[in-house]
Tab-separated table of C-alpha atoms in Angstrom:
chain	number	residue	atom	x	y	z
A	59	MET	CA	-20.221	-20.840	0.257
A	60	GLN	CA	-16.953	-19.462	1.526
A	61	THR	CA	-17.215	-15.577	1.880
A	62	ILE	CA	-13.993	-12.944	1.150
A	63	LEU	CA	-14.041	-10.518	3.808
A	64	GLY	CA	-12.389	-7.085	1.921
A	65	ALA	CA	-13.008	-8.694	-1.328
A	66	ASN	CA	-12.616	-5.692	-3.577
A	67	GLY	CA	-8.589	-5.215	-3.372
A	68	GLN	CA	-6.723	-6.495	-6.072
A	69	ILE	CA	-6.153	-10.005	-3.658
A	70	GLY	CA	-9.673	-10.121	-2.650
A	71	GLU	CA	-10.442	-9.643	-6.053
A	72	GLU	CA	-8.309	-11.984	-8.300
A	73	LEU	CA	-9.110	-15.188	-5.463
A	74	ALA	CA	-12.891	-14.477	-6.629
A	75	ARG	CA	-11.941	-15.549	-9.263
A	76	GLU	CA	-9.970	-18.176	-8.713
A	77	LEU	CA	-12.715	-20.103	-6.158
A	78	ALA	CA	-14.825	-19.350	-9.236
A	79	ARG	CA	-12.968	-20.972	-11.384
A	80	ASN	CA	-12.120	-24.174	-9.826
A	81	TYR	CA	-13.697	-24.108	-5.594
A	82	THR	CA	-17.175	-23.365	-5.757
A	83	SER	CA	-19.523	-20.764	-7.749
A	84	ASP	CA	-20.654	-20.081	-4.432
A	85	ILE	CA	-19.243	-17.077	-3.026
A	86	ARG	CA	-20.157	-13.549	-1.106
A	87	ILE	CA	-18.473	-10.677	-1.284
A	88	VAL	CA	-17.558	-8.846	1.797
A	89	SER	CA	-16.127	-5.120	1.730
A	90	ARG	CA	-17.552	-1.214	2.839
A	91	ASN	CA	-19.112	-1.181	-0.926
A	92	ALA	CA	-19.499	-4.590	-1.724
A	93	LYS	CA	-19.326	-5.077	-5.542
A	94	LYS	CA	-19.260	-8.567	-8.061
A	95	VAL	CA	-16.476	-9.959	-8.986
A	96	ASN	CA	-17.866	-12.767	-10.572
A	97	ALA	CA	-21.939	-12.813	-12.352
A	98	THR	CA	-22.812	-15.711	-9.245
A	99	ASP	CA	-21.745	-13.296	-6.810
A	100	ARG	CA	-23.588	-12.577	-3.776
A	101	VAL	CA	-21.820	-8.908	-1.732
A	102	PHE	CA	-22.617	-7.683	1.003
A	103	SER	CA	-21.665	-4.844	2.912
A	104	ALA	CA	-20.344	-4.467	6.073
A	105	ASP	CA	-17.855	-2.745	8.211
A	106	LEU	CA	-16.048	-5.065	9.741
A	107	SER	CA	-15.382	-3.142	13.011
A	108	ASP	CA	-18.749	-2.996	14.211
A	109	ARG	CA	-18.980	-6.917	15.761
A	110	GLU	CA	-22.187	-7.604	15.184
A	111	LYS	CA	-21.739	-6.970	11.530
A	112	ALA	CA	-18.671	-9.031	11.253
A	113	ILE	CA	-20.759	-12.014	12.649
A	114	GLU	CA	-23.342	-11.315	10.480
A	115	ALA	CA	-21.237	-11.481	6.882
A	116	VAL	CA	-19.700	-14.867	8.698
A	117	LYS	CA	-23.276	-16.272	9.069
A	118	GLY	CA	-23.365	-19.875	6.877
A	119	SER	CA	-19.442	-19.718	5.543
A	120	GLU	CA	-17.420	-22.561	5.601
A	121	ILE	CA	-14.205	-20.795	4.644
A	122	ALA	CA	-13.575	-16.471	5.565
A	123	TYR	CA	-10.779	-14.703	3.637
A	124	PHE	CA	-9.542	-12.146	5.661
A	125	THR	CA	-7.498	-10.350	2.764
A	126	LEU	CA	-8.819	-6.786	3.931
A	127	GLY	CA	-6.538	-3.742	4.273
A	128	LEU	CA	-6.533	0.061	4.838
A	129	PRO	CA	-5.023	2.293	3.556
A	130	MET	CA	-1.308	3.007	4.284
A	131	ASP	CA	-2.285	5.520	7.876
A	132	THR	CA	-0.215	4.386	10.439
A	133	VAL	CA	-3.432	5.786	12.977
A	134	LEU	CA	-5.597	4.319	11.681
A	135	TRP	CA	-4.168	1.634	11.360
A	136	GLU	CA	-3.880	1.510	14.724
A	137	LYS	CA	-7.268	2.016	15.688
A	138	GLN	CA	-8.221	-0.075	13.405
A	139	PHE	CA	-7.100	-3.150	12.232
A	140	SER	CA	-6.921	-5.123	15.797
A	141	VAL	CA	-10.059	-4.279	16.471
A	142	ILE	CA	-11.334	-5.891	13.210
A	143	LEU	CA	-9.292	-8.355	13.389
A	144	LYS	CA	-10.441	-9.390	16.191
A	145	ASN	CA	-14.143	-9.413	15.530
A	146	VAL	CA	-13.599	-11.979	12.318
A	147	ILE	CA	-12.024	-14.311	14.377
A	148	GLU	CA	-15.351	-14.346	16.554
A	149	ALA	CA	-17.792	-14.402	14.589
A	150	CYS	CA	-15.406	-17.799	12.971
A	151	LYS	CA	-16.072	-19.411	15.684
A	152	ILE	CA	-19.868	-18.529	16.471
A	153	ASN	CA	-20.166	-19.418	13.021
A	154	GLU	CA	-18.013	-22.714	12.991
A	155	THR	CA	-16.388	-20.689	10.196
A	156	LYS	CA	-12.351	-21.815	8.565
A	157	LEU	CA	-10.573	-18.546	8.656
A	158	VAL	CA	-8.529	-17.737	5.559
A	159	PHE	CA	-5.665	-14.861	7.412
A	160	PHE	CA	-3.239	-13.231	4.526
A	161	ASP	CA	-0.513	-11.483	5.541
A	162	ASN	CA	2.515	-9.976	4.967
A	163	THR	CA	6.333	-9.082	6.642
A	164	TYR	CA	5.538	-6.107	8.112
A	165	MET	CA	6.770	-8.359	11.749
A	166	TYR	CA	10.218	-10.043	10.575
A	167	PRO	CA	12.990	-8.254	10.789
A	168	GLN	CA	14.162	-5.926	8.404
A	169	ASN	CA	17.619	-7.193	7.186
A	170	ASN	CA	19.812	-10.331	5.418
A	171	GLU	CA	18.550	-13.306	7.884
A	172	VAL	CA	16.232	-15.544	5.015
A	173	LEU	CA	12.553	-15.500	5.574
A	174	THR	CA	11.036	-18.991	7.004
A	175	GLU	CA	8.249	-20.115	8.839
A	176	GLN	CA	9.927	-20.224	11.548
A	177	THR	CA	11.380	-16.759	11.380
A	178	GLN	CA	11.276	-15.244	15.055
A	179	PHE	CA	8.675	-11.274	14.773
A	180	ALA	CA	11.229	-7.803	14.797
A	181	PRO	CA	9.180	-5.365	13.543
A	182	VAL	CA	10.776	-2.252	12.333
A	183	GLY	CA	8.077	0.775	12.780
A	184	ARG	CA	4.712	1.089	13.892
A	185	LYS	CA	2.774	-1.076	11.156
A	186	GLY	CA	4.925	-3.529	11.900
A	187	ASN	CA	4.388	-4.427	14.988
A	188	VAL	CA	0.265	-3.666	14.052
A	189	ARG	CA	1.195	-7.008	11.944
A	190	ARG	CA	2.908	-8.175	14.631
A	191	GLU	CA	-0.523	-8.461	16.773
A	192	MET	CA	-2.631	-8.992	14.500
A	193	ALA	CA	-0.591	-12.372	13.597
A	194	GLU	CA	-0.185	-12.614	17.381
A	195	MET	CA	-3.475	-13.092	18.169
A	196	LEU	CA	-4.671	-15.918	15.578
A	197	LEU	CA	-1.751	-17.312	16.393
A	198	LYS	CA	-2.671	-17.919	20.167
A	199	GLU	CA	-6.089	-19.547	18.609
A	200	MET	CA	-4.880	-22.077	16.670
A	201	LYS	CA	-2.876	-23.146	19.798
A	202	ALA	CA	-4.890	-22.814	21.856
A	203	GLY	CA	-7.639	-24.926	19.467
A	204	THR	CA	-10.517	-22.295	19.027
A	205	ILE	CA	-10.553	-21.944	15.729
A	206	GLU	CA	-9.770	-23.600	12.234
A	207	ALA	CA	-7.231	-21.372	10.983
A	208	VAL	CA	-3.639	-20.680	8.840
A	209	ILE	CA	-1.911	-17.625	7.773
A	210	CYS	CA	-1.299	-17.073	4.184
A	211	ARG	CA	1.999	-14.302	4.208
A	212	ALA	CA	2.939	-12.908	1.669
A	213	PRO	CA	5.935	-10.572	0.517
A	214	GLU	CA	5.772	-7.308	-1.656
A	215	PHE	CA	3.192	-7.250	-4.179
A	216	TYR	CA	4.255	-7.090	-8.024
A	217	GLY	CA	1.027	-6.879	-10.446
A	218	PRO	CA	-1.382	-6.627	-13.261
A	219	GLY	CA	-4.455	-4.087	-12.747
A	220	LYS	CA	-5.082	-2.569	-9.060
A	221	THR	CA	-1.647	-4.172	-7.135
A	222	GLN	CA	-0.417	-1.104	-5.161
A	223	SER	CA	3.435	-1.630	-4.538
A	224	ILE	CA	6.050	0.326	-3.633
A	225	THR	CA	7.923	-1.685	-6.618
A	226	ASN	CA	4.941	-0.993	-8.934
A	227	SER	CA	4.462	3.182	-8.150
A	228	LEU	CA	8.049	3.624	-8.818
A	229	ILE	CA	8.761	0.723	-12.489
A	230	PHE	CA	5.845	0.519	-14.089
A	231	ASN	CA	3.743	3.194	-13.067
A	232	ALA	CA	5.447	4.996	-13.827
A	233	ILE	CA	6.500	3.379	-17.120
A	234	LYS	CA	2.787	4.266	-17.652
A	235	GLU	CA	3.489	8.124	-17.568
A	236	ASP	CA	6.722	8.120	-19.496
A	237	LYS	CA	8.039	9.358	-16.371
A	238	LYS	CA	11.641	8.147	-14.542
A	239	LEU	CA	11.896	5.642	-13.212
A	240	LYS	CA	13.215	5.092	-9.052
A	241	VAL	CA	14.248	2.853	-6.317
A	242	PRO	CA	14.082	2.950	-2.445
A	243	LEU	CA	17.676	2.851	-1.100
A	244	ARG	CA	19.741	0.260	-3.133
A	245	ASP	CA	19.907	-1.376	-6.456
A	246	ASP	CA	22.112	-3.717	-5.742
A	247	LYS	CA	20.282	-6.501	-3.062
A	248	LEU	CA	17.901	-9.255	-4.101
A	249	ARG	CA	14.352	-8.062	-3.268
A	250	SER	CA	11.053	-11.070	-3.800
A	251	LEU	CA	8.408	-9.696	-4.633
A	252	ILE	CA	5.227	-11.895	-5.386
A	253	TRP	CA	3.152	-11.764	-8.508
A	254	THR	CA	-0.379	-10.765	-7.398
A	255	PRO	CA	-2.606	-13.669	-9.346
A	256	ASP	CA	-0.459	-16.027	-7.869
A	257	ALA	CA	-0.922	-15.272	-4.253
A	258	SER	CA	-4.015	-14.543	-4.590
A	259	ARG	CA	-4.623	-18.115	-7.281
A	260	ALA	CA	-1.773	-20.151	-4.388
A	261	THR	CA	-4.301	-18.845	-1.169
A	262	ALA	CA	-7.443	-20.407	-2.481
A	263	LEU	CA	-5.127	-23.276	-2.971
A	264	ILE	CA	-4.605	-23.315	1.273
A	265	GLY	CA	-7.736	-22.486	1.693
A	266	ASN	CA	-9.732	-25.227	-0.235
A	267	THR	CA	-6.801	-28.032	1.536
A	268	PRO	CA	-7.611	-29.257	5.189
A	269	ASP	CA	-4.247	-30.761	5.587
A	270	ALA	CA	-2.903	-26.946	5.346
A	271	TYR	CA	-4.041	-25.203	8.089
A	272	GLY	CA	-3.827	-24.766	11.967
A	273	GLN	CA	0.054	-23.515	9.678
A	274	THR	CA	1.617	-20.904	8.651
A	275	TRP	CA	2.676	-20.490	4.899
A	276	HIS	CA	4.703	-18.611	3.085
A	277	LEU	CA	3.642	-17.898	-0.241
A	278	PRO	CA	5.444	-18.555	-4.317
A	279	VAL	CA	7.474	-16.121	-5.467
A	280	ASP	CA	9.058	-16.370	-8.394
A	281	ASP	CA	13.000	-18.039	-6.495
A	282	ASN	CA	15.150	-16.844	-9.229
A	283	LYS	CA	15.553	-13.697	-7.304
A	284	LEU	CA	16.904	-9.982	-8.694
A	285	THR	CA	17.979	-6.829	-7.849
A	286	TYR	CA	16.204	-3.212	-8.888
A	287	GLU	CA	18.837	-3.053	-11.220
A	288	GLU	CA	18.935	-6.703	-12.885
A	289	PHE	CA	14.500	-5.886	-12.961
A	290	ILE	CA	14.823	-3.110	-13.941
A	291	ALA	CA	17.702	-4.117	-16.885
A	292	LEU	CA	15.093	-7.251	-18.056
A	293	THR	CA	12.192	-4.660	-18.143
A	294	SER	CA	14.071	-2.553	-20.861
A	295	GLN	CA	14.609	-6.076	-22.610
A	296	ILE	CA	10.850	-6.794	-22.529
A	297	TYR	CA	9.186	-3.453	-22.960
A	298	GLY	CA	11.868	-2.643	-26.491
A	299	LYS	CA	13.015	0.586	-24.357
A	300	GLU	CA	16.290	1.386	-21.864
A	301	PHE	CA	14.617	2.774	-19.152
A	302	ARG	CA	16.412	5.239	-17.160
A	303	TYR	CA	16.030	5.065	-13.148
A	304	ALA	CA	17.470	6.885	-10.068
A	305	VAL	CA	18.086	5.767	-6.674
A	306	ILE	CA	16.582	7.901	-4.149
A	307	PRO	CA	19.046	7.479	-1.225
A	308	ASN	CA	17.276	8.052	2.445
A	309	LEU	CA	17.625	11.549	2.659
A	310	ALA	CA	15.773	12.237	0.041
A	311	PHE	CA	12.238	9.838	1.564
A	312	THR	CA	13.444	11.209	5.581
A	313	ILE	CA	12.664	15.573	3.886
A	314	GLY	CA	10.227	14.448	2.458
A	315	SER	CA	8.088	12.602	5.462
A	316	PHE	CA	8.101	16.427	6.418
A	317	PHE	CA	6.422	17.450	3.139
A	318	ASN	CA	4.382	15.017	2.233
A	319	LYS	CA	2.234	12.285	4.064
A	320	ASN	CA	2.852	8.871	2.311
A	321	ALA	CA	6.341	9.543	2.057
A	322	LYS	CA	5.925	9.866	5.736
A	323	GLU	CA	4.126	6.563	5.942
A	324	LEU	CA	6.319	4.492	3.375
A	325	LYS	CA	9.106	5.589	5.885
A	326	GLU	CA	9.231	2.822	8.342
A	327	LEU	CA	8.871	0.707	4.980
A	328	LEU	CA	12.093	1.829	4.143
A	329	PRO	CA	14.655	-0.403	6.071
A	330	ARG	CA	14.935	-3.413	4.001
A	331	TYR	CA	15.888	-2.083	1.069
A	332	GLN	CA	18.927	-2.179	2.709
A	333	TYR	CA	19.145	-5.568	2.735
A	334	ASP	CA	18.252	-8.656	0.607
A	335	ASN	CA	15.070	-9.931	0.643
A	336	LEU	CA	15.220	-13.693	1.206
A	337	PHE	CA	11.295	-15.015	1.180
A	338	ASP	CA	12.099	-18.646	1.262
A	339	ASN	CA	9.134	-20.585	0.039
A	340	SER	CA	10.101	-24.359	-0.147
A	341	LYS	CA	8.174	-25.071	1.986
A	342	PHE	CA	4.948	-24.063	-0.077
A	343	ARG	CA	6.866	-25.889	-2.857
A	344	LYS	CA	7.663	-28.713	-1.182
A	345	ARG	CA	3.384	-29.470	-0.740
A	346	PHE	CA	2.159	-28.410	-3.575
A	347	PRO	CA	4.973	-28.827	-6.211
A	348	LYS	CA	1.764	-28.730	-9.790
A	349	PHE	CA	1.938	-25.353	-8.722
A	350	LYS	CA	3.113	-23.327	-11.613
A	351	VAL	CA	4.693	-19.800	-10.194
A	352	THR	CA	5.164	-16.573	-12.818
A	353	PRO	CA	8.187	-16.670	-13.823
A	354	TYR	CA	9.326	-12.343	-13.635
A	355	ARG	CA	9.936	-12.515	-17.666
A	356	GLN	CA	5.757	-13.054	-17.727
A	357	GLY	CA	4.680	-11.158	-15.763
A	358	ILE	CA	6.320	-8.028	-17.660
A	359	GLU	CA	5.211	-8.845	-20.204
A	360	GLN	CA	1.811	-8.582	-19.042
A	361	ILE	CA	2.130	-5.722	-17.208
A	362	LYS	CA	3.184	-4.164	-20.327
A	363	LYS	CA	0.250	-5.939	-22.763
A	364	GLU	CA	-1.946	-4.784	-20.053
A	365	GLN	CA	-0.581	-1.028	-20.731
A	366	LEU	CA	-0.745	-1.034	-24.535
A	367	SER	CA	-4.053	-2.270	-24.368
A	368	ALA	CA	-5.094	0.239	-22.474
A	369	LYS	CA	-4.026	3.445	-24.721
């Protein structure tokens, strides 16, 4: 059996579909209010901040995938995220279960540096510190050989369905709502964006590849990196409509953070938008050369199709 911890978010749902398509029909879905993704799924509702519930959630699993997310609330992250991961690690040890940890890039430096699996952690802000603490906790266990685990790390998302990201919110949600598009800080810096179904497919592939364990993997992105200016121009071409957009300066976010909780929570993530975001995924591409990465054009076309069908 393979278990997805945090299975009803954008990554977990597509991961469940991919596992069912290509790997196993024996899947357990775990979240606070667990719901089936596939007809054959088993469901287990649990709060993983409870150690005993975490042990029970993982019991009988060959592989557990940690795709759990929390709302963008710094205090909540500091209070719960590391506790939850600690409980999951202990649960995997007790049940002799492999752990696949889905990670983000918040712990990396926010500058022009090319980001590889060897990049030293240098987080900006409290959320970045939480993600560093979590990654280091698991890396320590992996190095000590106390758990068989692998880290799958992804940059910012864009994608269909439930995808939540700054790019989806400011560009594709704005298109859907017929509002003016927005870009944070700069429109002339290269972005590394991962198509959410690709992130889930790659995570399933790594989880089911025995020799991938004991390592960190950068998940695959379209290497044809675009600036937001170019990304919106491509989007305009695909939609057949010229989309106007505004570049939102840092001062606007600063002022907004005094009045809006979401703006306040977002502010510490903004430095990355001042620089080229160069996410290197060559290790994955070399090891899995047959994996087909979704190009931006194909991804945007799918988002457009989904939006049109929803009308």
